[in-house]
Every structure is written in structure tokens, then in C-alpha cells.
C-alpha positions as protocol buffer text, in pm:
chain_id: "A"
residue {
  index: 1
  type: UNK
  ca { x: 1369 y: -2409 z: 217 }
}
residue {
  index: 2
  type: UNK
  ca { x: 1064 y: -2177 z: 217 }
}
residue {
  index: 3
  type: UNK
  ca { x: 1247 y: -1890 z: 378 }
}
residue {
  index: 4
  type: UNK
  ca { x: 1405 y: -1641 z: 138 }
}
residue {
  index: 5
  type: UNK
  ca { x: 1492 y: -1278 z: 154 }
}
residue {
  index: 6
  type: UNK
  ca { x: 1459 y: -991 z: -100 }
}
residue {
  index: 7
  type: UNK
  ca { x: 1702 y: -712 z: -130 }
}
residue {
  index: 8
  type: UNK
  ca { x: 1531 y: -387 z: -222 }
}
residue {
  index: 9
  type: UNK
  ca { x: 1745 y: -125 z: -397 }
}
residue {
  index: 10
  type: UNK
  ca { x: 2059 y: -325 z: -337 }
}
residue {
  index: 11
  type: UNK
  ca { x: 2293 y: -574 z: -493 }
}
residue {
  index: 12
  type: UNK
  ca { x: 2354 y: -839 z: -229 }
}
residue {
  index: 13
  type: UNK
  ca { x: 2328 y: -1200 z: -330 }
}
residue {
  index: 14
  type: UNK
  ca { x: 2477 y: -1372 z: -22 }
}
residue {
  index: 15
  type: UNK
  ca { x: 2317 y: -1637 z: 187 }
}
residue {
  index: 16
  type: UNK
  ca { x: 2279 y: -1569 z: 549 }
}
residue {
  index: 17
  type: UNK
  ca { x: 2198 y: -1792 z: 848 }
}
residue {
  index: 18
  type: UNK
  ca { x: 1950 y: -1705 z: 1117 }
}
residue {
  index: 19
  type: UNK
  ca { x: 1885 y: -1949 z: 1404 }
}
residue {
  index: 20
  type: UNK
  ca { x: 2061 y: -2221 z: 1211 }
}
residue {
  index: 21
  type: UNK
  ca { x: 1831 y: -2170 z: 911 }
}
residue {
  index: 22
  type: UNK
  ca { x: 1993 y: -2089 z: 582 }
}
residue {
  index: 23
  type: UNK
  ca { x: 1807 y: -1813 z: 401 }
}
residue {
  index: 24
  type: UNK
  ca { x: 1872 y: -1760 z: 37 }
}
residue {
  index: 25
  type: UNK
  ca { x: 1794 y: -1461 z: -190 }
}
residue {
  index: 26
  type: UNK
  ca { x: 1504 y: -1414 z: -434 }
}
residue {
  index: 27
  type: UNK
  ca { x: 1457 y: -1153 z: -709 }
}
residue {
  index: 28
  type: UNK
  ca { x: 1085 y: -1125 z: -667 }
}
residue {
  index: 29
  type: UNK
  ca { x: 816 y: -1208 z: -415 }
}
residue {
  index: 30
  type: UNK
  ca { x: 439 y: -1230 z: -449 }
}
residue {
  index: 31
  type: UNK
  ca { x: 274 y: -1121 z: -125 }
}
residue {
  index: 32
  type: UNK
  ca { x: -106 y: -1142 z: -113 }
}
residue {
  index: 33
  type: UNK
  ca { x: -125 y: -1085 z: -486 }
}
residue {
  index: 34
  type: UNK
  ca { x: 116 y: -793 z: -494 }
}
residue {
  index: 35
  type: UNK
  ca { x: 450 y: -844 z: -669 }
}
residue {
  index: 36
  type: UNK
  ca { x: 747 y: -712 z: -490 }
}
residue {
  index: 37
  type: UNK
  ca { x: 1068 y: -693 z: -695 }
}
residue {
  index: 38
  type: UNK
  ca { x: 1433 y: -599 z: -655 }
}
residue {
  index: 39
  type: UNK
  ca { x: 1509 y: -330 z: -915 }
}
residue {
  index: 40
  type: UNK
  ca { x: 1282 y: -93 z: -1110 }
}
residue {
  index: 41
  type: UNK
  ca { x: 926 y: -118 z: -1005 }
}
residue {
  index: 42
  type: UNK
  ca { x: 801 y: 74 z: -1315 }
}
residue {
  index: 43
  type: UNK
  ca { x: 668 y: -239 z: -1488 }
}
residue {
  index: 44
  type: UNK
  ca { x: 493 y: -365 z: -1172 }
}
residue {
  index: 45
  type: UNK
  ca { x: 345 y: -25 z: -1091 }
}
residue {
  index: 46
  type: UNK
  ca { x: 216 y: 28 z: -1445 }
}
residue {
  index: 47
  type: UNK
  ca { x: 44 y: -315 z: -1451 }
}
residue {
  index: 48
  type: UNK
  ca { x: -107 y: -265 z: -1107 }
}
residue {
  index: 49
  type: UNK
  ca { x: -228 y: 88 z: -1184 }
}
residue {
  index: 50
  type: UNK
  ca { x: -405 y: -32 z: -1501 }
}
residue {
  index: 51
  type: UNK
  ca { x: -568 y: -315 z: -1298 }
}
residue {
  index: 52
  type: UNK
  ca { x: -680 y: -66 z: -1037 }
}
residue {
  index: 53
  type: UNK
  ca { x: -825 y: 178 z: -1288 }
}
residue {
  index: 54
  type: UNK
  ca { x: -1075 y: -88 z: -1387 }
}
residue {
  index: 55
  type: UNK
  ca { x: -1242 y: -58 z: -1044 }
}
residue {
  index: 56
  type: UNK
  ca { x: -1281 y: 320 z: -1088 }
}
residue {
  index: 57
  type: UNK
  ca { x: -1442 y: 266 z: -1427 }
}
residue {
  index: 58
  type: UNK
  ca { x: -1678 y: 2 z: -1279 }
}
residue {
  index: 59
  type: UNK
  ca { x: -1770 y: 248 z: -1006 }
}
residue {
  index: 60
  type: UNK
  ca { x: -1844 y: 515 z: -1270 }
}
residue {
  index: 61
  type: UNK
  ca { x: -2075 y: 267 z: -1438 }
}
residue {
  index: 62
  type: UNK
  ca { x: -2242 y: 198 z: -1103 }
}
residue {
  index: 63
  type: UNK
  ca { x: -2302 y: 568 z: -1046 }
}
residue {
  index: 64
  type: UNK
  ca { x: -2452 y: 611 z: -1394 }
}
residue {
  index: 65
  type: UNK
  ca { x: -2694 y: 322 z: -1338 }
}
residue {
  index: 66
  type: UNK
  ca { x: -2771 y: 422 z: -979 }
}
residue {
  index: 67
  type: UNK
  ca { x: -2770 y: 798 z: -1012 }
}
residue {
  index: 68
  type: UNK
  ca { x: -3057 y: 836 z: -767 }
}
residue {
  index: 69
  type: UNK
  ca { x: -2902 y: 624 z: -488 }
}
residue {
  index: 70
  type: UNK
  ca { x: -2839 y: 807 z: -162 }
}
residue {
  index: 71
  type: UNK
  ca { x: -2494 y: 933 z: -97 }
}
residue {
  index: 72
  type: UNK
  ca { x: -2433 y: 683 z: 197 }
}
residue {
  index: 73
  type: UNK
  ca { x: -2502 y: 392 z: -40 }
}
residue {
  index: 74
  type: UNK
  ca { x: -2265 y: 530 z: -304 }
}
residue {
  index: 75
  type: UNK
  ca { x: -2006 y: 593 z: -36 }
}
residue {
  index: 76
  type: UNK
  ca { x: -2031 y: 239 z: 99 }
}
residue {
  index: 77
  type: UNK
  ca { x: -1990 y: 94 z: -257 }
}
residue {
  index: 78
  type: UNK
  ca { x: -1695 y: 328 z: -310 }
}
residue {
  index: 79
  type: UNK
  ca { x: -1525 y: 219 z: 8 }
}
residue {
  index: 80
  type: UNK
  ca { x: -1590 y: -152 z: -41 }
}
residue {
  index: 81
  type: UNK
  ca { x: -1506 y: -168 z: -419 }
}
residue {
  index: 82
  type: UNK
  ca { x: -1278 y: 119 z: -521 }
}
residue {
  index: 83
  type: UNK
  ca { x: -1096 y: 215 z: -203 }
}
residue {
  index: 84
  type: UNK
  ca { x: -1026 y: -147 z: -113 }
}
residue {
  index: 85
  type: UNK
  ca { x: -900 y: -227 z: -463 }
}
residue {
  index: 86
  type: UNK
  ca { x: -678 y: 87 z: -496 }
}
residue {
  index: 87
  type: UNK
  ca { x: -505 y: 30 z: -166 }
}
residue {
  index: 88
  type: UNK
  ca { x: -489 y: -352 z: -174 }
}
residue {
  index: 89
  type: UNK
  ca { x: -141 y: -451 z: -61 }
}
residue {
  index: 90
  type: UNK
  ca { x: -35 y: -95 z: 25 }
}
residue {
  index: 91
  type: UNK
  ca { x: 122 y: -221 z: 351 }
}
residue {
  index: 92
  type: UNK
  ca { x: 413 y: -353 z: 145 }
}
residue {
  index: 93
  type: UNK
  ca { x: 467 y: -49 z: -75 }
}
residue {
  index: 94
  type: UNK
  ca { x: 810 y: 88 z: -19 }
}
residue {
  index: 95
  type: UNK
  ca { x: 802 y: 317 z: -315 }
}
residue {
  index: 96
  type: UNK
  ca { x: 642 y: 658 z: -335 }
}
residue {
  index: 97
  type: UNK
  ca { x: 587 y: 583 z: -707 }
}
residue {
  index: 98
  type: UNK
  ca { x: 303 y: 346 z: -623 }
}
residue {
  index: 99
  type: UNK
  ca { x: 125 y: 606 z: -410 }
}
residue {
  index: 100
  type: UNK
  ca { x: 158 y: 871 z: -680 }
}
residue {
  index: 101
  type: UNK
  ca { x: 17 y: 623 z: -938 }
}
residue {
  index: 102
  type: UNK
  ca { x: -300 y: 572 z: -746 }
}
residue {
  index: 103
  type: UNK
  ca { x: -359 y: 942 z: -663 }
}
residue {
  index: 104
  type: UNK
  ca { x: -529 y: 1011 z: -994 }
}
residue {
  index: 105
  type: UNK
  ca { x: -779 y: 716 z: -986 }
}
residue {
  index: 106
  type: UNK
  ca { x: -840 y: 778 z: -612 }
}
residue {
  index: 107
  type: UNK
  ca { x: -922 y: 1145 z: -665 }
}
residue {
  index: 108
  type: UNK
  ca { x: -1125 y: 1083 z: -979 }
}
residue {
  index: 109
  type: UNK
  ca { x: -1334 y: 819 z: -800 }
}
residue {
  index: 110
  type: UNK
  ca { x: -1399 y: 1063 z: -506 }
}
residue {
  index: 111
  type: UNK
  ca { x: -1497 y: 1338 z: -742 }
}
residue {
  index: 112
  type: UNK
  ca { x: -1736 y: 1103 z: -921 }
}
residue {
  index: 113
  type: UNK
  ca { x: -1871 y: 999 z: -579 }
}
residue {
  index: 114
  type: UNK
  ca { x: -1950 y: 1363 z: -501 }
}
residue {
  index: 115
  type: UNK
  ca { x: -2065 y: 1440 z: -855 }
}
residue {
  index: 116
  type: UNK
  ca { x: -1836 y: 1744 z: -890 }
}
residue {
  index: 117
  type: UNK
  ca { x: -1623 y: 1874 z: -1176 }
}
residue {
  index: 118
  type: UNK
  ca { x: -1276 y: 1731 z: -1223 }
}
residue {
  index: 119
  type: UNK
  ca { x: -1123 y: 2080 z: -1176 }
}
residue {
  index: 120
  type: UNK
  ca { x: -1217 y: 2092 z: -804 }
}
residue {
  index: 121
  type: UNK
  ca { x: -892 y: 2090 z: -591 }
}
residue {
  index: 122
  type: UNK
  ca { x: -796 y: 1776 z: -405 }
}
residue {
  index: 123
  type: UNK
  ca { x: -800 y: 1944 z: -63 }
}
residue {
  index: 124
  type: UNK
  ca { x: -1169 y: 2047 z: -100 }
}
residue {
  index: 125
  type: UNK
  ca { x: -1266 y: 1688 z: -204 }
}
residue {
  index: 126
  type: UNK
  ca { x: -1081 y: 1535 z: 88 }
}
residue {
  index: 127
  type: UNK
  ca { x: -1244 y: 1782 z: 326 }
}
residue {
  index: 128
  type: UNK
  ca { x: -1590 y: 1723 z: 190 }
}
residue {
  index: 129
  type: UNK
  ca { x: -1567 y: 1340 z: 202 }
}
residue {
  index: 130
  type: UNK
  ca { x: -1361 y: 1316 z: 523 }
}
residue {
  index: 131
  type: UNK
  ca { x: -1113 y: 1084 z: 348 }
}
residue {
  index: 132
  type: UNK
  ca { x: -738 y: 1089 z: 397 }
}
residue {
  index: 133
  type: UNK
  ca { x: -494 y: 1172 z: 123 }
}
residue {
  index: 134
  type: UNK
  ca { x: -349 y: 853 z: -42 }
}
residue {
  index: 135
  type: UNK
  ca { x: -9 y: 903 z: 117 }
}
residue {
  index: 136
  type: UNK
  ca { x: -155 y: 950 z: 472 }
}
residue {
  index: 137
  type: UNK
  ca { x: -379 y: 644 z: 427 }
}
residue {
  index: 138
  type: UNK
  ca { x: -88 y: 432 z: 313 }
}
residue {
  index: 139
  type: UNK
  ca { x: 139 y: 544 z: 603 }
}
residue {
  index: 140
  type: UNK
  ca { x: -130 y: 456 z: 852 }
}
residue {
  index: 141
  type: UNK
  ca { x: -179 y: 114 z: 697 }
}
residue {
  index: 142
  type: UNK
  ca { x: 195 y: 52 z: 683 }
}
residue {
  index: 143
  type: UNK
  ca { x: 232 y: 153 z: 1051 }
}
residue {
  index: 144
  type: UNK
  ca { x: -43 y: -89 z: 1157 }
}
residue {
  index: 145
  type: UNK
  ca { x: 109 y: -370 z: 947 }
}
residue {
  index: 146
  type: UNK
  ca { x: 457 y: -313 z: 1087 }
}
residue {
  index: 147
  type: UNK
  ca { x: 325 y: -306 z: 1440 }
}
residue {
  index: 148
  type: UNK
  ca { x: 147 y: -645 z: 1383 }
}
residue {
  index: 149
  type: UNK
  ca { x: 462 y: -800 z: 1233 }
}
residue {
  index: 150
  type: UNK
  ca { x: 668 y: -684 z: 1535 }
}
residue {
  index: 151
  type: UNK
  ca { x: 409 y: -830 z: 1774 }
}
residue {
  index: 152
  type: UNK
  ca { x: 431 y: -1180 z: 1633 }
}
residue {
  index: 153
  type: UNK
  ca { x: 497 y: -1459 z: 1886 }
}
residue {
  index: 154
  type: UNK
  ca { x: 847 y: -1550 z: 2000 }
}
residue {
  index: 155
  type: UNK
  ca { x: 879 y: -1839 z: 1756 }
}
residue {
  index: 156
  type: UNK
  ca { x: 867 y: -1606 z: 1450 }
}
residue {
  index: 157
  type: UNK
  ca { x: 1191 y: -1471 z: 1308 }
}
residue {
  index: 158
  type: UNK
  ca { x: 1010 y: -1173 z: 1147 }
}
residue {
  index: 159
  type: UNK
  ca { x: 1038 y: -933 z: 1449 }
}
residue {
  index: 160
  type: UNK
  ca { x: 1415 y: -1012 z: 1472 }
}
residue {
  index: 161
  type: UNK
  ca { x: 1470 y: -958 z: 1100 }
}
residue {
  index: 162
  type: UNK
  ca { x: 1294 y: -619 z: 1122 }
}
residue {
  index: 163
  type: UNK
  ca { x: 1498 y: -514 z: 1423 }
}
residue {
  index: 164
  type: UNK
  ca { x: 1808 y: -632 z: 1245 }
}
residue {
  index: 165
  type: UNK
  ca { x: 1725 y: -429 z: 933 }
}
residue {
  index: 166
  type: UNK
  ca { x: 1666 y: -123 z: 1156 }
}
residue {
  index: 167
  type: UNK
  ca { x: 1989 y: -171 z: 1351 }
}
residue {
  index: 168
  type: UNK
  ca { x: 2198 y: -220 z: 1032 }
}
residue {
  index: 169
  type: UNK
  ca { x: 2043 y: 95 z: 881 }
}
residue {
  index: 170
  type: UNK
  ca { x: 1948 y: -80 z: 560 }
}
residue {
  index: 171
  type: UNK
  ca { x: 1724 y: 111 z: 319 }
}
residue {
  index: 172
  type: UNK
  ca { x: 1429 y: -99 z: 420 }
}
residue {
  index: 173
  type: UNK
  ca { x: 1517 y: -66 z: 791 }
}
residue {
  index: 174
  type: UNK
  ca { x: 1532 y: 314 z: 756 }
}
residue {
  index: 175
  type: UNK
  ca { x: 1188 y: 313 z: 590 }
}
residue {
  index: 176
  type: UNK
  ca { x: 1044 y: 85 z: 859 }
}
residue {
  index: 177
  type: UNK
  ca { x: 1191 y: 309 z: 1136 }
}
residue {
  index: 178
  type: UNK
  ca { x: 1032 y: 615 z: 968 }
}
residue {
  index: 179
  type: UNK
  ca { x: 693 y: 437 z: 958 }
}
residue {
  index: 180
  type: UNK
  ca { x: 725 y: 311 z: 1312 }
}
residue {
  index: 181
  type: UNK
  ca { x: 810 y: 659 z: 1433 }
}
residue {
  index: 182
  type: UNK
  ca { x: 498 y: 827 z: 1287 }
}
residue {
  index: 183
  type: UNK
  ca { x: 315 y: 1007 z: 1562 }
}
residue {
  index: 184
  type: UNK
  ca { x: 21 y: 818 z: 1717 }
}
residue {
  index: 185
  type: UNK
  ca { x: -233 y: 1100 z: 1656 }
}
residue {
  index: 186
  type: UNK
  ca { x: -194 y: 1033 z: 1278 }
}
residue {
  index: 187
  type: UNK
  ca { x: -345 y: 688 z: 1327 }
}
residue {
  index: 188
  type: UNK
  ca { x: -696 y: 828 z: 1330 }
}
């Protein structure tokens, strides 16, 4: 009764049976505090983006109060508070829209961390901080998450469902195959 499936960018509403377990459909799923929906993600993305901006504003307040703190302290606070909040749940993001929505708060927080003007190009900021671009970071997290899902013990149906989605060339299966095929040197 707990097992359900979610169709992303599709219209299927059929039940299916896997290992004598009937699996029904759901319209939305909350995974680790991140809402995953079938249909337009605009509402979800907007709400999540606003919630994530709050962490950037709190970090800006921290920087004002602790202006004389060493860079390594500011960097640790940024990584623990801002970076973690911005990318929370990114393993489940199947939409490029979510990544684009966090690029601005991500880059603004990095510029504040470095104490530079907002007009400095993104490439320079990423090179100076040694940080990955948001899309690269998300792809690496997704690949790690997918690898862990596929390595689950034999009693779990998740690896079989993933393989089935890839074999059937569903939109989600195509996305997972793309993530899984990412070259290993990009993991670093």
C-alpha cells in the first residue's frame, strides 16, 4: 500500500504489478522535504527558490556582522549554510528550471563571500573560489545518488524499476541514463 509511482511529463494513470505488488499512481511525492510533482513545476520551483533566498540573505547578514572574519571561516559558513540549503534535494531534480532558479542566489552568495562587485563574471568567481557551476554540482550529486540507488540490496525493487525505465526509454529513464553515462573524471 505504501508503494506508488509518479509519472513525470506523462499522462499514464494505470496500475502496474511488480513482483506481485500492485503499485498505484500518485500526482505528487514529497521526498526529503522536496516536492516532486507531475506537471508544471513552476509553482514548486518558485516556492523553493524563495525559501532558498532566505539563506543567502542570512549569509549576507553574517558577513556584515563578521566582516573581519578570515576567509576560511566565511567559506565554511557559506558551505554549511548557503550551499547546503541551495542544493538540498538536488539529487531528485529532473528539471533544468530548478538549476537555473538557484544560479542567481548561488552566484550572489559567492560574490558576497569574496566581497566583489556583482558585475564580476561567473567564470572568474568560480575560478577564484574553486567551486563548481550549479549545473555541474547537481549532475555530480545526481550521479552519486543514482549509483547508490542502483547498488541497493537484492530485496529492493528500486534498481529493477530504474533499469526498466532505462530499457523502456521513458523520459525519466533517458535522464537517468544520461546522468549514469557522465564521465568519471567529472566526479571530482
